[in-house]
Structures are given as structure tokens and as C-alpha cells.
Tab-separated table of C-alpha atoms and ligand atoms in Angstrom:
chain	number	residue	atom	x	y	z
A	25	MET	CA	51.241	-47.107	-45.853
A	26	ARG	CA	48.010	-46.268	-44.049
A	27	SER	CA	44.735	-47.677	-45.324
A	28	ALA	CA	42.183	-45.152	-46.827
A	29	THR	CA	39.193	-47.070	-45.442
A	30	MET	CA	37.474	-46.044	-42.150
A	31	PRO	CA	38.701	-47.986	-39.158
A	32	PRO	CA	36.088	-50.329	-37.677
A	33	VAL	CA	33.962	-48.566	-34.996
A	34	ASP	CA	34.171	-49.952	-31.513
A	35	PRO	CA	30.506	-50.683	-30.592
A	36	ARG	CA	31.199	-49.296	-27.074
A	37	SER	CA	32.559	-45.958	-28.391
A	38	LYS	CA	30.634	-42.646	-28.081
A	39	SER	CA	30.125	-42.324	-31.849
A	40	ALA	CA	28.651	-45.801	-32.077
A	41	LEU	CA	26.232	-45.025	-29.266
A	42	ALA	CA	25.196	-41.744	-30.924
A	43	VAL	CA	24.439	-43.521	-34.221
A	44	HIS	CA	22.468	-46.161	-32.348
A	45	ARG	CA	20.455	-43.489	-30.446
A	46	ARG	CA	19.666	-41.609	-33.661
A	47	HIS	CA	18.437	-44.834	-35.248
A	48	VAL	CA	16.251	-45.765	-32.286
A	49	LEU	CA	14.775	-42.259	-32.023
A	50	SER	CA	13.991	-41.900	-35.703
A	51	ALA	CA	12.477	-45.384	-35.787
A	52	GLY	CA	10.411	-44.562	-32.699
A	53	VAL	CA	9.151	-41.269	-34.116
A	54	SER	CA	8.161	-42.713	-37.441
A	55	THR	CA	6.435	-45.661	-35.764
A	56	ALA	CA	4.470	-43.270	-33.516
A	57	ALA	CA	3.553	-41.040	-36.456
A	58	VAL	CA	2.293	-43.983	-38.524
A	59	SER	CA	0.377	-45.266	-35.517
A	60	MET	CA	-1.333	-41.866	-35.001
A	61	LEU	CA	-2.200	-41.545	-38.685
A	62	THR	CA	-3.639	-45.026	-38.944
A	63	ARG	CA	-5.423	-45.064	-35.564
A	64	PRO	CA	-9.200	-45.255	-36.183
A	65	ALA	CA	-11.618	-42.882	-34.436
A	66	ALA	CA	-13.007	-44.181	-31.157
A	67	SER	CA	-16.515	-44.368	-32.574
A	68	GLN	CA	-15.319	-46.801	-35.306
A	69	VAL	CA	-13.797	-49.269	-32.878
A	70	PRO	CA	-15.800	-51.959	-31.101
A	71	GLU	CA	-16.118	-51.032	-27.435
A	72	ALA	CA	-14.099	-54.018	-26.227
A	73	GLN	CA	-11.111	-52.990	-28.388
A	74	ARG	CA	-11.084	-49.284	-27.526
A	75	ASP	CA	-8.017	-47.652	-26.097
A	76	PRO	CA	-9.143	-46.138	-22.774
A	77	ARG	CA	-7.386	-42.896	-23.805
A	78	ASP	CA	-9.473	-42.456	-26.949
A	79	PRO	CA	-11.621	-39.274	-26.849
A	80	LEU	CA	-15.198	-39.678	-25.688
A	81	ARG	CA	-17.974	-37.754	-27.365
A	82	LEU	CA	-19.784	-36.065	-24.479
A	83	SER	CA	-22.709	-33.693	-24.063
A	84	PHE	CA	-23.139	-31.271	-21.188
A	85	HIS	CA	-25.873	-29.029	-19.866
A	86	ILE	CA	-24.145	-25.922	-18.509
A	87	ASN	CA	-25.899	-22.696	-17.489
A	88	ASP	CA	-29.061	-23.842	-19.341
A	89	ARG	CA	-27.148	-24.374	-22.567
A	90	ASP	CA	-26.028	-27.563	-24.309
A	91	PHE	CA	-22.342	-28.120	-25.010
A	92	HIS	CA	-20.719	-30.981	-26.937
A	93	ALA	CA	-17.083	-32.049	-27.151
A	94	ALA	CA	-14.817	-35.026	-27.766
A	95	LEU	CA	-12.708	-35.195	-24.624
A	96	ASP	CA	-9.935	-37.361	-23.287
A	97	PRO	CA	-11.646	-39.406	-20.539
A	98	ARG	CA	-9.145	-37.963	-18.052
A	99	THR	CA	-10.240	-34.353	-18.674
A	100	THR	CA	-11.405	-32.614	-15.523
A	101	LEU	CA	-14.578	-30.577	-15.483
A	102	LEU	CA	-12.431	-27.510	-14.761
A	103	ASP	CA	-10.338	-27.998	-17.900
A	104	ALA	CA	-13.427	-28.793	-19.971
A	105	LEU	CA	-15.070	-25.546	-18.854
A	106	ARG	CA	-12.028	-23.357	-19.354
A	107	GLU	CA	-10.291	-24.908	-22.347
A	108	HIS	CA	-13.107	-26.431	-24.371
A	109	PHE	CA	-16.146	-24.259	-23.620
A	110	ALA	CA	-14.432	-20.875	-23.012
A	111	LEU	CA	-16.112	-20.564	-19.591
A	112	THR	CA	-13.080	-19.049	-17.914
A	113	GLY	CA	-14.946	-17.519	-14.983
A	114	THR	CA	-14.211	-20.698	-13.037
A	115	LYS	CA	-10.616	-20.356	-11.849
A	116	LYS	CA	-7.762	-22.799	-11.498
A	117	GLY	CA	-5.950	-22.118	-8.250
A	118	CYS	CA	-4.219	-25.195	-6.884
A	119	ASP	CA	-5.703	-27.852	-9.235
A	120	HIS	CA	-5.480	-30.171	-6.212
A	121	GLY	CA	-8.738	-29.665	-4.316
A	122	GLN	CA	-7.260	-27.352	-1.728
A	123	CYS	CA	-8.297	-23.771	-2.525
A	124	GLY	CA	-11.931	-23.770	-3.717
A	125	ALA	CA	-11.275	-21.389	-6.651
A	126	CYS	CA	-12.766	-23.920	-9.062
A	127	THR	CA	-16.095	-24.385	-7.229
A	128	VAL	CA	-19.166	-24.897	-9.438
A	129	LEU	CA	-22.636	-26.307	-8.778
A	130	ILE	CA	-23.693	-29.736	-10.001
A	131	ASP	CA	-27.447	-30.148	-9.665
A	132	GLY	CA	-27.301	-27.343	-7.098
A	133	ARG	CA	-24.554	-28.915	-4.958
A	134	ARG	CA	-21.088	-27.379	-4.783
A	135	VAL	CA	-18.208	-29.420	-6.148
A	136	LEU	CA	-14.553	-28.801	-6.868
A	137	SER	CA	-14.344	-28.973	-10.636
A	138	CYS	CA	-10.588	-29.664	-10.546
A	139	LEU	CA	-11.321	-32.995	-8.820
A	140	THR	CA	-14.310	-33.922	-10.979
A	141	LEU	CA	-13.950	-35.803	-14.236
A	142	ALA	CA	-15.998	-34.111	-16.944
A	143	ALA	CA	-17.339	-37.460	-18.144
A	144	THR	CA	-19.045	-38.043	-14.789
A	145	VAL	CA	-21.337	-35.007	-15.067
A	146	GLU	CA	-22.610	-35.638	-18.564
A	147	ASN	CA	-26.257	-35.805	-17.567
A	148	ALA	CA	-26.134	-33.288	-14.741
A	149	ARG	CA	-27.061	-29.605	-14.538
A	150	VAL	CA	-23.842	-27.620	-14.232
A	151	THR	CA	-23.899	-24.005	-13.043
A	152	THR	CA	-20.843	-21.774	-13.215
A	153	ILE	CA	-20.356	-18.141	-12.260
A	154	GLU	CA	-21.377	-17.168	-15.816
A	155	GLY	CA	-24.799	-18.713	-15.219
A	156	LEU	CA	-25.742	-16.877	-12.017
A	157	ALA	CA	-26.907	-13.494	-13.313
A	158	ASN	CA	-30.312	-13.080	-14.950
A	159	GLY	CA	-30.559	-13.000	-18.719
A	160	ASP	CA	-31.123	-9.223	-18.544
A	161	GLY	CA	-27.784	-8.782	-16.779
A	162	THR	CA	-29.214	-8.283	-13.278
A	163	LEU	CA	-26.721	-9.713	-10.839
A	164	HIS	CA	-27.611	-12.618	-8.560
A	165	PRO	CA	-28.134	-11.342	-4.969
A	166	MET	CA	-24.858	-12.973	-3.939
A	167	GLN	CA	-22.922	-11.277	-6.726
A	168	GLN	CA	-24.494	-7.937	-5.843
A	169	ALA	CA	-23.672	-8.430	-2.168
A	170	PHE	CA	-20.007	-9.108	-2.991
A	171	VAL	CA	-19.948	-5.827	-4.928
A	172	ASP	CA	-21.781	-3.932	-2.176
A	173	HIS	CA	-19.385	-5.170	0.518
A	174	ASP	CA	-16.228	-4.936	-1.562
A	175	ALA	CA	-15.720	-8.621	-0.741
A	176	PHE	CA	-12.663	-9.083	-2.955
A	177	GLN	CA	-9.360	-7.505	-3.819
A	178	CYS	CA	-7.591	-9.290	-6.707
A	179	GLY	CA	-10.798	-11.220	-7.433
A	180	TYR	CA	-9.129	-14.511	-8.330
A	181	CYS	CA	-10.934	-16.505	-5.647
A	182	THR	CA	-14.211	-14.617	-6.090
A	183	PRO	CA	-16.083	-16.849	-8.585
A	184	GLY	CA	-15.420	-19.857	-6.342
A	185	GLN	CA	-16.368	-17.872	-3.243
A	186	ILE	CA	-19.665	-16.782	-4.783
A	187	MET	CA	-20.609	-20.256	-6.035
A	188	SER	CA	-19.762	-21.712	-2.645
A	189	ALA	CA	-21.710	-18.972	-0.870
A	190	VAL	CA	-24.814	-19.631	-2.977
A	191	ALA	CA	-24.685	-23.306	-2.035
A	192	CYS	CA	-23.912	-22.427	1.592
A	193	VAL	CA	-27.169	-20.453	1.800
A	194	HIS	CA	-29.186	-23.183	0.069
A	195	GLU	CA	-27.761	-25.755	2.484
A	196	GLY	CA	-29.013	-23.670	5.420
A	197	HIS	CA	-25.462	-23.027	6.599
A	198	ALA	CA	-25.581	-19.231	6.636
A	199	GLN	CA	-27.462	-18.588	9.879
A	200	ASN	CA	-24.706	-16.602	11.582
A	201	ASP	CA	-21.073	-15.486	11.241
A	202	VAL	CA	-19.628	-18.612	12.834
A	203	GLN	CA	-21.594	-20.913	10.557
A	204	ILE	CA	-20.709	-18.902	7.457
A	205	ARG	CA	-17.008	-18.988	8.345
A	206	GLU	CA	-17.158	-22.724	9.004
A	207	PHE	CA	-19.023	-23.654	5.834
A	208	MET	CA	-17.034	-21.272	3.633
A	209	SER	CA	-13.723	-22.475	5.021
A	210	GLY	CA	-12.958	-24.558	1.923
A	211	ASN	CA	-12.601	-21.367	-0.098
A	212	LEU	CA	-9.292	-19.667	0.508
A	213	CYS	CA	-8.644	-15.992	-0.165
A	214	ARG	CA	-5.016	-14.939	-0.349
A	215	CYS	CA	-6.116	-11.307	-0.119
A	216	ALA	CA	-7.849	-12.133	3.190
A	217	ALA	CA	-11.153	-10.496	2.297
A	218	TYR	CA	-12.873	-12.837	4.773
A	219	PRO	CA	-14.742	-10.256	6.933
A	220	ASN	CA	-16.283	-8.660	3.839
A	221	ILE	CA	-17.172	-12.069	2.403
A	222	VAL	CA	-19.041	-12.966	5.594
A	223	ALA	CA	-20.876	-9.628	5.442
A	224	ALA	CA	-21.818	-10.262	1.808
A	225	VAL	CA	-23.194	-13.730	2.533
A	226	LYS	CA	-25.257	-12.312	5.420
A	227	GLN	CA	-26.739	-9.657	3.135
A	228	ALA	CA	-27.558	-12.075	0.305
A	229	ALA	CA	-29.007	-14.932	2.370
A	230	PRO	CA	-32.422	-13.367	3.153
A	231	LEU	CA	-32.691	-11.949	-0.368
A	232	MET	CA	-32.108	-15.404	-1.862
A	233	LYS	CA	-34.939	-16.829	0.212
A	234	GLU	CA	-37.280	-14.253	-1.328
A	235	THR	CA	-36.368	-15.218	-4.903
B	328	FES	S1	-8.333	-25.312	-8.184
B	328	FES	FE1	-9.766	-26.732	-7.443
B	328	FES	S2	-9.564	-26.615	-5.295
B	328	FES	FE2	-7.988	-25.306	-6.034
B	329	FES	S1	-9.705	-11.562	-3.517
B	329	FES	FE1	-7.646	-12.077	-3.991
B	329	FES	S2	-7.531	-14.181	-3.454
B	329	FES	FE2	-9.461	-13.569	-2.755
């Protein structure tokens, strides 16, 4: 007569492994959940004991306005602008420092915001494409020149192009076509609007000196 009890499970069998996996996963999940619920806020923990991934409370001065946020220390300036401060004019192209779409000004100097940690610009003056026009809506001479010369097609690279062009003029690198091409070469345009971009920079440069 056959026994009614379950036969012993071979610990190397598939069913034994599945039970073991389920146990490990559920134990892992509940441990992580408890850990998240009981983890104190960064501000309550002595500095020496802080987890380097704990959010930092940071303040920023962007386009003459103050912004505050608690950010993961690894947050880039580009992600802070777009995802935390709703300043989506600055574009994410490659996210690897290769296309220039994310260019913004830090204390007047152009930087790639995808390669800049937000925490490093806490006390700096950040200018994005949203901060270029006057308060009354009058476009910056460089913005107007891009419109006048139709210096874009899809427009995705345009905010980065304009921010870079503003800095290019301030650096004194917009004296002629060759110089403009050279010092704007970090800003790629897949639509190849380059001749019109050069024409726009040439139009705006003298007007910027007057303002
Ligand atoms: S998105 Fe920053 S360089 Fe391309
Ligand atoms: S206008 Fe389309 S990428 Fe430059």
C-alpha cells in the first residue's frame, strides 16, 4: 500500500529551488521595505553616519529666481532643471556630453548640464533658455536672430545652440564665420541648420555689444 504522506523533496530538485527562491525574495523585499520605512531623514543623521545616497537639501539661483529641492547627490543639473524645476527648455540629447543640447550658463560661462552635478552649482547663477528674454517678453538679440534667419528646423538643438552662441559672443569668439563655426562646434544639429546658425550669430553679436 502506498503512503498518503508527501515524499521527501530532493533539495536539488526544481520545486525545492523554487520554494527557496520565493523565500529569499520575500525575505529580501520585506527587509528592504522595513529598512526604507525606518530610515531616518538625512537631516536627522549625524554627518559622519549619513548614507552618501541620502537626499541633499539644496538651493539654486536660476534665471533670477530661487529654487529649493531635496536631491539625490548624483542628480545632474540637467535632470534637476527638467524634472524638479519644470525648466524643460534645456534639452537632453545624448546625456553624455557629446551634443551640446543641454548647454546652460553658469555665472555666464557655458557648461554641459548633463555632465554637471546639481549640487556643485548651489551658489552659482544659472541661466537657461527660459531666462534669456526680457520680463516683458522681448526676445534676447540671439533668440531674435535665430528667428530672423530661420536657424532651426526641428528645434531640438536650438536652446543649446542659443545658450552656446550667447557665451560665444561674450567670449569674443564670434569675429568671423570661421571662428563662429569653430567655437560653436560643440553644438550638433541633426537638421544641419549650420549656415543659418552662423548667420544668426553674426547678426546678434553687434547687437549684444550695444545692450
Ligand atoms: S545632452 Fe548634454 S551634451 Fe548631449
Ligand atoms: S534644428 Fe533639428 S537638430 Fe538642430
